[in-house]
Amino acid sequence: MKTFDVYPLLDVEPVKASGCWLWDKAGNKYLDLYGGHAVISIGHTHPHYVKTIEEQLHKIGFYSNSVKIPIQDELSKKLGELSGYPDYNLFLCNSGAEANENALKLASFHNGRKKIIAFSKAFHGRTSLAVAATDNKSIVAPVNETENIVFLPFNDESALENAMNDSVCAVIIEGMQGVGGVQVPADSFLKKIKELCDKYNAVFILDEVQSGYGRSGKFFAHQFSGVKPDVITTAKGMGNGFPIGGVLISPKFVQKHFMLGTTFGGNHLACAAAIAVLDVIKNENLMMNAKAIGEYMMSVLKKITGVKEVRGRGLMIGVELEFPYEAVRNALIFTHRIFTGTAGKNIIRLLPPLTLSKEEAEIFLHAFAAVMKKSLVK
Ligand code: PLP
């Protein structure tokens, strides 16, 4: 049997990692400004993380949700406190797609409706309803194009006003669009969604799968706007690479047995990993670091010739170039040995570990400036 070949892979094989660094088979060292799709929040192989998982593994690694698992309560309490949502409840699952799928189910149980409003260029993962929330047709299977989803222009308050009525089940939006090219929703737009959801008893779902977990400089990116959504979804940075997702649910939702379910969600090992992540984010002030280093990087990037626009918050940064990203990204990886992500045709997407130091940021900034200079000369 061979691996089903459905996504492009870089010709690099990491065999070791530490902090913001990776090493390949040949011993080459790479600076990781991508964190495996924004997953590495506290840095690779953080000692506290490794120790916590190891210790848990020696006690019990897994048992399904048919028994008491007190470590789930410990995780809920710590996440509630650090995120500023101590009164919300937590449903645990295994990925971002699953978190969004469960959020939509919950919304539909809540008001008995099925129409979902999402926004142009959004990405909410590859699942039935949630997967269709993108206008990138290459990743939407025909079966996922359901008539129950309406796509509206991003940040357009009047389009939203016109579309909202009492048949809408939920409005779903990312804290910052990731796959869509690091687009930040206006505070006033999030406030408008909240106002209209409250007016029509629709559920306001904030997808913080990519933009959450301290990456923006606040725990969740939407917290810059001051709105409180009904449901928040999270994954990626939550486990620093250990698969775990979560749905934070407002206390106004009724909890009934068999409403939602999972086999692996909230297992002992995943919870241990997620608790270690929260401990490190708190103890090492990583939200503050993300804010400071991110702001510094954005201020430098804006001044580089050939950069059209720099968007984002904290350590979620989109650098839109005046030309396609391929040559720049390849030179960064294969000449300077720096991993970055991309979006669209012209955007370099930076999603480094939140531990990124000023010195590490400088390594990237110098390399990027040199590569851009060379690309413009050609
Ligand atoms: N939501 C957002 C905003 C994402 O960026 C992603 C993945 O990139 C997902 C959901 C899906 O997460 P997962 O790949 O863990 O299913």
Short mmCIF file of C-alpha atoms and ligand atoms in Angstrom, two decimals:
data_model
loop_
_atom_site.label_atom_id
_atom_site.label_comp_id
_atom_site.label_asym_id
_atom_site.label_seq_id
_atom_site.Cartn_x
_atom_site.Cartn_y
_atom_site.Cartn_z
CA MET A 1 0.00 0.00 0.00
CA LYS A 2 1.12 3.58 -0.65
CA THR A 3 0.11 6.87 0.91
CA PHE A 4 -2.79 8.49 -0.98
CA ASP A 5 -1.15 11.43 -2.74
CA VAL A 6 -3.51 14.36 -2.18
CA TYR A 7 -1.38 17.23 -0.98
CA PRO A 8 1.97 18.61 -2.15
CA LEU A 9 4.95 17.88 0.11
CA LEU A 10 8.21 19.78 0.46
CA ASP A 11 11.29 17.72 -0.25
CA VAL A 12 12.55 18.02 3.35
CA GLU A 13 12.40 15.27 5.97
CA PRO A 14 12.67 16.60 9.52
CA VAL A 15 14.08 14.11 12.01
CA LYS A 16 14.63 16.31 15.06
CA ALA A 17 13.14 19.53 16.43
CA SER A 18 13.66 21.92 19.31
CA GLY A 19 12.06 25.32 20.00
CA CYS A 20 11.75 27.13 16.66
CA TRP A 21 14.23 24.83 14.91
CA LEU A 22 14.09 21.63 12.84
CA TRP A 23 16.87 19.35 11.56
CA ASP A 24 16.63 17.17 8.46
CA LYS A 25 18.20 13.76 7.76
CA ALA A 26 21.38 15.33 6.39
CA GLY A 27 21.83 17.44 9.54
CA ASN A 28 20.69 20.72 7.95
CA LYS A 29 19.09 23.13 10.44
CA TYR A 30 15.88 25.05 9.56
CA LEU A 31 14.14 27.94 11.28
CA ASP A 32 10.45 27.04 11.53
CA LEU A 33 8.17 30.00 10.85
CA TYR A 34 5.26 27.82 9.87
CA GLY A 35 4.86 25.41 12.79
CA GLY A 36 3.21 22.69 10.69
CA HIS A 37 0.08 24.71 9.77
CA ALA A 38 0.15 26.90 12.95
CA VAL A 39 0.23 23.91 15.27
CA ILE A 40 3.46 24.49 17.20
CA SER A 41 2.48 27.06 19.80
CA ILE A 42 5.01 26.56 22.62
CA GLY A 43 7.92 25.39 20.44
CA HIS A 44 9.00 21.92 19.40
CA THR A 45 9.77 19.36 22.12
CA HIS A 46 9.35 21.82 24.99
CA PRO A 47 10.78 20.05 28.09
CA HIS A 48 7.67 20.64 30.25
CA TYR A 49 5.44 19.34 27.44
CA VAL A 50 7.56 16.24 26.85
CA LYS A 51 7.73 15.49 30.60
CA THR A 52 3.97 15.95 31.12
CA ILE A 53 3.06 13.63 28.25
CA GLU A 54 5.65 11.04 29.31
CA GLU A 55 4.38 11.00 32.89
CA GLN A 56 0.78 10.66 31.73
CA LEU A 57 1.72 7.84 29.36
CA HIS A 58 3.12 5.87 32.27
CA LYS A 59 -0.18 6.28 34.19
CA ILE A 60 -2.85 5.81 31.49
CA GLY A 61 -2.72 7.00 27.89
CA PHE A 62 -6.25 6.41 26.77
CA TYR A 63 -9.66 5.29 27.82
CA SER A 64 -12.84 6.30 26.01
CA ASN A 65 -15.45 8.65 27.38
CA SER A 66 -17.32 5.85 29.13
CA VAL A 67 -15.48 6.46 32.40
CA LYS A 68 -14.61 9.43 34.59
CA ILE A 69 -11.62 11.39 33.25
CA PRO A 70 -10.81 14.09 35.82
CA ILE A 71 -7.95 15.46 33.72
CA GLN A 72 -10.67 16.84 31.37
CA ASP A 73 -11.98 18.97 34.25
CA GLU A 74 -8.47 20.21 34.99
CA LEU A 75 -8.08 21.20 31.32
CA SER A 76 -11.50 22.92 31.21
CA LYS A 77 -10.69 24.92 34.34
CA LYS A 78 -7.27 26.04 33.12
CA LEU A 79 -8.53 26.88 29.63
CA GLY A 80 -11.49 28.80 31.05
CA GLU A 81 -9.20 30.87 33.26
CA LEU A 82 -6.49 31.64 30.70
CA SER A 83 -8.89 32.36 27.84
CA GLY A 84 -11.18 34.62 29.86
CA TYR A 85 -14.18 32.30 29.44
CA PRO A 86 -14.42 30.68 32.91
CA ASP A 87 -18.22 30.35 32.70
CA TYR A 88 -18.24 28.49 29.34
CA ASN A 89 -18.31 24.68 29.02
CA LEU A 90 -15.82 22.66 26.99
CA PHE A 91 -16.51 19.81 24.56
CA LEU A 92 -13.33 18.01 23.56
CA CYS A 93 -12.67 16.44 20.16
CA ASN A 94 -9.64 15.77 17.95
CA SER A 95 -9.28 18.41 15.23
CA GLY A 96 -10.43 21.77 13.96
CA ALA A 97 -12.83 20.30 11.42
CA GLU A 98 -14.43 18.20 14.12
CA ALA A 99 -14.71 21.19 16.44
CA ASN A 100 -16.54 23.19 13.75
CA GLU A 101 -18.77 20.26 12.84
CA ASN A 102 -19.80 19.92 16.48
CA ALA A 103 -20.32 23.67 16.80
CA LEU A 104 -22.73 23.62 13.85
CA LYS A 105 -24.56 20.63 15.29
CA LEU A 106 -24.88 22.36 18.60
CA ALA A 107 -26.23 25.49 16.93
CA SER A 108 -28.78 23.45 15.02
CA PHE A 109 -29.91 21.68 18.20
CA HIS A 110 -30.20 25.06 19.89
CA ASN A 111 -32.58 26.78 17.49
CA GLY A 112 -33.79 23.93 15.26
CA ARG A 113 -32.62 25.67 12.07
CA LYS A 114 -30.16 24.71 9.33
CA LYS A 115 -29.10 27.78 7.36
CA ILE A 116 -25.46 28.79 7.95
CA ILE A 117 -23.85 32.10 7.04
CA ALA A 118 -20.11 32.03 6.30
CA PHE A 119 -17.84 34.52 4.55
CA SER A 120 -15.95 34.68 1.32
CA LYS A 121 -12.43 33.15 1.48
CA ALA A 122 -13.19 31.51 4.84
CA PHE A 123 -11.80 28.09 5.66
CA HIS A 124 -13.33 25.97 8.39
CA GLY A 125 -11.86 22.54 7.67
CA ARG A 126 -12.79 19.57 5.53
CA THR A 127 -16.14 18.27 6.83
CA SER A 128 -19.69 18.13 5.51
CA LEU A 129 -21.15 21.52 6.42
CA ALA A 130 -18.01 23.18 7.62
CA VAL A 131 -15.89 22.26 4.63
CA ALA A 132 -18.06 24.21 2.27
CA ALA A 133 -17.24 27.43 4.02
CA THR A 134 -14.61 28.36 1.48
CA ASP A 135 -14.73 29.72 -2.03
CA ASN A 136 -11.66 27.73 -3.04
CA LYS A 137 -13.43 25.27 -5.32
CA SER A 138 -10.40 23.01 -5.63
CA ILE A 139 -10.84 21.81 -2.06
CA VAL A 140 -14.62 21.54 -1.97
CA ALA A 141 -16.08 18.23 -3.07
CA PRO A 142 -19.43 18.59 -4.91
CA VAL A 143 -21.15 16.63 -2.15
CA ASN A 144 -20.22 19.37 0.32
CA GLU A 145 -21.90 22.15 -1.58
CA THR A 146 -25.03 22.32 0.44
CA GLU A 147 -27.83 24.75 -0.23
CA ASN A 148 -27.90 25.53 3.49
CA ILE A 149 -24.71 27.58 3.38
CA VAL A 150 -24.69 31.19 2.26
CA PHE A 151 -21.40 32.97 1.56
CA LEU A 152 -21.35 36.69 2.11
CA PRO A 153 -18.61 39.20 1.36
CA PHE A 154 -16.11 39.51 4.21
CA ASN A 155 -16.40 42.62 6.42
CA ASP A 156 -19.58 43.78 4.62
CA GLU A 157 -22.08 44.87 7.25
CA SER A 158 -24.91 45.76 4.90
CA ALA A 159 -24.73 42.39 3.08
CA LEU A 160 -25.02 40.76 6.49
CA GLU A 161 -27.95 42.97 7.55
CA ASN A 162 -29.78 42.01 4.35
CA ALA A 163 -29.12 38.28 4.76
CA MET A 164 -30.01 37.92 8.43
CA ASN A 165 -33.47 36.79 9.43
CA ASP A 166 -35.06 34.28 11.78
CA SER A 167 -34.27 31.32 9.51
CA VAL A 168 -30.52 31.63 10.11
CA CYS A 169 -29.11 28.92 12.35
CA ALA A 170 -25.57 30.25 12.79
CA VAL A 171 -22.98 32.71 11.57
CA ILE A 172 -19.44 31.35 11.50
CA ILE A 173 -16.30 33.45 11.09
CA GLU A 174 -12.58 33.02 11.78
CA GLY A 175 -10.84 35.15 14.40
CA MET A 176 -8.50 35.98 11.49
CA GLN A 177 -8.78 34.28 8.14
CA GLY A 178 -5.77 32.03 7.67
CA VAL A 179 -6.08 30.06 4.43
CA GLY A 180 -7.91 33.09 3.00
CA GLY A 181 -4.71 35.16 3.25
CA VAL A 182 -4.59 36.53 6.81
CA GLN A 183 -7.57 38.87 6.64
CA VAL A 184 -8.57 40.53 9.91
CA PRO A 185 -12.30 41.05 10.55
CA ALA A 186 -13.13 44.64 11.53
CA ASP A 187 -14.12 45.04 15.18
CA SER A 188 -17.32 46.73 14.00
CA PHE A 189 -18.08 43.72 11.76
CA LEU A 190 -17.79 41.27 14.67
CA LYS A 191 -19.97 43.57 16.76
CA LYS A 192 -22.57 43.65 13.99
CA ILE A 193 -22.60 39.84 13.78
CA LYS A 194 -23.11 39.65 17.53
CA GLU A 195 -25.93 42.20 17.44
CA LEU A 196 -27.75 40.45 14.58
CA CYS A 197 -27.27 36.95 16.01
CA ASP A 198 -28.77 38.13 19.30
CA LYS A 199 -31.64 39.83 17.47
CA TYR A 200 -32.58 36.72 15.43
CA ASN A 201 -31.62 34.05 17.99
CA ALA A 202 -28.93 32.75 15.63
CA VAL A 203 -25.73 31.24 17.06
CA PHE A 204 -22.49 33.21 16.72
CA ILE A 205 -19.59 30.79 16.14
CA LEU A 206 -16.01 32.04 16.24
CA ASP A 207 -13.54 29.70 14.54
CA GLU A 208 -10.28 30.28 16.43
CA VAL A 209 -8.67 27.07 15.19
CA GLN A 210 -5.79 28.93 13.53
CA SER A 211 -5.93 32.38 15.13
CA GLY A 212 -6.42 31.24 18.72
CA TYR A 213 -4.30 29.99 21.57
CA GLY A 214 -2.35 33.20 22.14
CA ARG A 215 -1.14 33.59 18.56
CA SER A 216 -2.70 37.05 18.06
CA GLY A 217 -1.34 38.47 21.32
CA LYS A 218 -4.66 37.84 23.09
CA PHE A 219 -5.85 34.33 23.86
CA PHE A 220 -8.40 34.50 21.03
CA ALA A 221 -8.11 36.97 18.15
CA HIS A 222 -11.77 38.06 18.43
CA GLN A 223 -11.06 39.41 21.93
CA PHE A 224 -9.62 42.58 20.36
CA SER A 225 -13.20 43.49 19.43
CA GLY A 226 -14.71 42.91 22.87
CA VAL A 227 -17.51 40.66 21.53
CA LYS A 228 -18.42 37.40 23.26
CA PRO A 229 -19.46 34.73 20.75
CA ASP A 230 -21.83 31.92 21.72
CA VAL A 231 -19.45 29.19 20.62
CA ILE A 232 -15.68 29.23 20.04
CA THR A 233 -13.80 26.45 18.26
CA THR A 234 -10.15 25.64 18.78
CA ALA A 235 -7.53 23.03 17.78
CA LYS A 236 -4.04 23.38 16.17
CA GLY A 237 -1.95 25.16 18.86
CA MET A 238 -4.07 23.61 21.61
CA GLY A 239 -1.96 20.44 21.73
CA ASN A 240 1.30 21.75 20.18
CA GLY A 241 1.14 18.83 17.74
CA PHE A 242 -0.85 16.36 19.81
CA PRO A 243 -4.23 16.09 18.03
CA ILE A 244 -6.90 17.78 20.15
CA GLY A 245 -9.76 20.16 19.41
CA GLY A 246 -12.28 21.91 21.60
CA VAL A 247 -15.61 23.69 21.49
CA LEU A 248 -16.12 26.41 24.11
CA ILE A 249 -19.84 26.72 24.72
CA SER A 250 -21.76 29.55 26.36
CA PRO A 251 -23.69 28.58 29.51
CA LYS A 252 -26.94 29.47 27.70
CA PHE A 253 -26.81 26.14 25.78
CA VAL A 254 -28.75 23.21 27.22
CA GLN A 255 -26.58 20.13 27.89
CA LYS A 256 -28.25 16.81 27.12
CA HIS A 257 -26.74 13.31 27.02
CA PHE A 258 -26.07 11.92 23.51
CA MET A 259 -26.28 15.39 21.93
CA LEU A 260 -22.59 15.18 20.97
CA GLY A 261 -20.16 12.30 21.25
CA THR A 262 -16.65 11.08 20.52
CA THR A 263 -14.36 8.07 21.03
CA PHE A 264 -10.96 9.73 21.20
CA GLY A 265 -11.94 13.29 22.16
CA GLY A 266 -10.58 14.38 25.54
CA ASN A 267 -8.45 11.30 26.10
CA HIS A 268 -5.90 11.31 28.92
CA LEU A 269 -2.83 11.92 26.79
CA ALA A 270 -4.41 14.68 24.71
CA CYS A 271 -5.56 16.47 27.87
CA ALA A 272 -2.10 16.17 29.42
CA ALA A 273 -0.59 17.70 26.28
CA ALA A 274 -3.14 20.53 26.26
CA ILE A 275 -2.59 21.29 29.96
CA ALA A 276 1.17 21.46 29.40
CA VAL A 277 0.57 23.94 26.55
CA LEU A 278 -1.56 26.20 28.76
CA ASP A 279 1.03 26.04 31.56
CA VAL A 280 3.80 27.13 29.21
CA ILE A 281 1.74 29.89 27.53
CA LYS A 282 1.02 31.30 30.99
CA ASN A 283 4.39 30.77 32.69
CA GLU A 284 6.46 32.03 29.76
CA ASN A 285 4.17 34.99 28.93
CA LEU A 286 3.85 33.79 25.35
CA MET A 287 0.90 36.02 24.47
CA MET A 288 3.00 39.06 25.35
CA ASN A 289 5.89 37.67 23.34
CA ALA A 290 3.64 37.01 20.33
CA LYS A 291 2.39 40.60 20.46
CA ALA A 292 5.83 42.19 20.84
CA ILE A 293 7.69 40.08 18.26
CA GLY A 294 4.76 40.17 15.84
CA GLU A 295 4.47 43.95 15.96
CA TYR A 296 8.21 44.30 15.47
CA MET A 297 8.23 41.93 12.48
CA MET A 298 5.27 43.65 10.84
CA SER A 299 6.86 47.09 11.24
CA VAL A 300 10.03 45.88 9.48
CA LEU A 301 8.24 43.86 6.78
CA LYS A 302 6.11 46.85 5.77
CA LYS A 303 9.22 48.77 4.72
CA ILE A 304 10.63 46.12 2.38
CA THR A 305 10.40 46.93 -1.34
CA GLY A 306 8.14 44.52 -3.20
CA VAL A 307 5.84 44.02 -0.21
CA LYS A 308 2.35 45.21 -1.10
CA GLU A 309 0.67 44.79 2.29
CA VAL A 310 1.34 43.26 5.69
CA ARG A 311 -1.69 41.98 7.63
CA GLY A 312 -2.30 40.18 10.86
CA ARG A 313 -1.91 40.37 14.60
CA GLY A 314 0.79 38.98 16.84
CA LEU A 315 2.49 35.99 15.27
CA MET A 316 -0.09 35.37 12.56
CA ILE A 317 1.24 37.46 9.71
CA GLY A 318 0.37 37.61 6.03
CA VAL A 319 2.94 39.31 3.79
CA GLU A 320 1.33 40.08 0.45
CA LEU A 321 3.94 40.44 -2.29
CA GLU A 322 3.63 42.40 -5.50
CA PHE A 323 4.36 39.15 -7.39
CA PRO A 324 3.82 35.37 -6.92
CA TYR A 325 5.44 33.90 -3.82
CA GLU A 326 7.08 30.75 -5.31
CA ALA A 327 10.64 32.00 -5.88
CA VAL A 328 10.73 33.81 -2.54
CA ARG A 329 9.41 30.86 -0.58
CA ASN A 330 11.75 28.40 -2.30
CA ALA A 331 14.79 30.60 -1.68
CA LEU A 332 13.80 30.92 1.97
CA ILE A 333 13.58 27.15 2.37
CA PHE A 334 16.37 25.87 0.16
CA THR A 335 18.94 28.69 0.44
CA HIS A 336 18.27 30.20 3.86
CA ARG A 337 16.66 27.11 5.41
CA ILE A 338 13.61 28.91 6.74
CA PHE A 339 10.12 27.39 6.64
CA THR A 340 7.22 29.69 5.83
CA GLY A 341 3.63 29.08 4.76
CA THR A 342 1.68 30.61 1.91
CA ALA A 343 -1.83 31.66 0.98
CA GLY A 344 -3.42 32.57 -2.35
CA LYS A 345 -0.91 33.34 -5.08
CA ASN A 346 1.11 36.20 -3.57
CA ILE A 347 1.04 35.74 0.17
CA ILE A 348 3.75 34.44 2.49
CA ARG A 349 2.06 33.29 5.71
CA LEU A 350 4.02 33.32 8.96
CA LEU A 351 2.81 31.14 11.83
CA PRO A 352 5.87 30.54 14.01
CA PRO A 353 5.96 29.13 17.53
CA LEU A 354 4.92 31.81 20.05
CA THR A 355 8.36 31.44 21.65
CA LEU A 356 10.04 33.10 18.66
CA SER A 357 12.82 35.41 19.95
CA LYS A 358 13.87 38.76 18.51
CA GLU A 359 17.15 37.17 17.34
CA GLU A 360 15.26 34.42 15.51
CA ALA A 361 12.91 37.01 13.98
CA GLU A 362 15.97 38.96 12.78
CA ILE A 363 17.37 35.88 11.03
CA PHE A 364 14.15 35.67 9.02
CA LEU A 365 13.90 39.41 8.37
CA HIS A 366 17.44 39.62 6.99
CA ALA A 367 16.95 36.56 4.81
CA PHE A 368 13.58 37.81 3.56
CA ALA A 369 14.98 41.26 2.72
CA ALA A 370 17.87 39.66 0.80
CA VAL A 371 15.56 37.31 -1.12
CA MET A 372 13.18 40.13 -2.00
CA LYS A 373 16.03 42.29 -3.24
CA LYS A 374 17.26 39.47 -5.48
CA SER A 375 13.74 38.74 -6.78
CA LEU A 376 13.23 42.39 -7.75
CA VAL A 377 16.59 42.63 -9.53
CA LYS A 378 15.80 39.62 -11.78
N1 PLP B 1 -10.61 26.12 10.88
C1 PLP B 1 -9.57 26.88 10.50
C2 PLP B 1 -9.65 28.36 10.63
C3 PLP B 1 -8.44 26.28 9.96
O1 PLP B 1 -7.41 27.05 9.55
C4 PLP B 1 -8.39 24.87 9.84
C5 PLP B 1 -7.21 24.21 9.27
O2 PLP B 1 -6.37 24.80 8.62
C6 PLP B 1 -9.49 24.13 10.27
C7 PLP B 1 -10.58 24.78 10.80
C8 PLP B 1 -9.48 22.64 10.19
O3 PLP B 1 -8.64 22.12 11.18
P1 PLP B 1 -8.14 20.61 11.07
O4 PLP B 1 -7.18 20.54 9.95
O5 PLP B 1 -7.51 20.35 12.42
O6 PLP B 1 -9.33 19.77 10.84
#
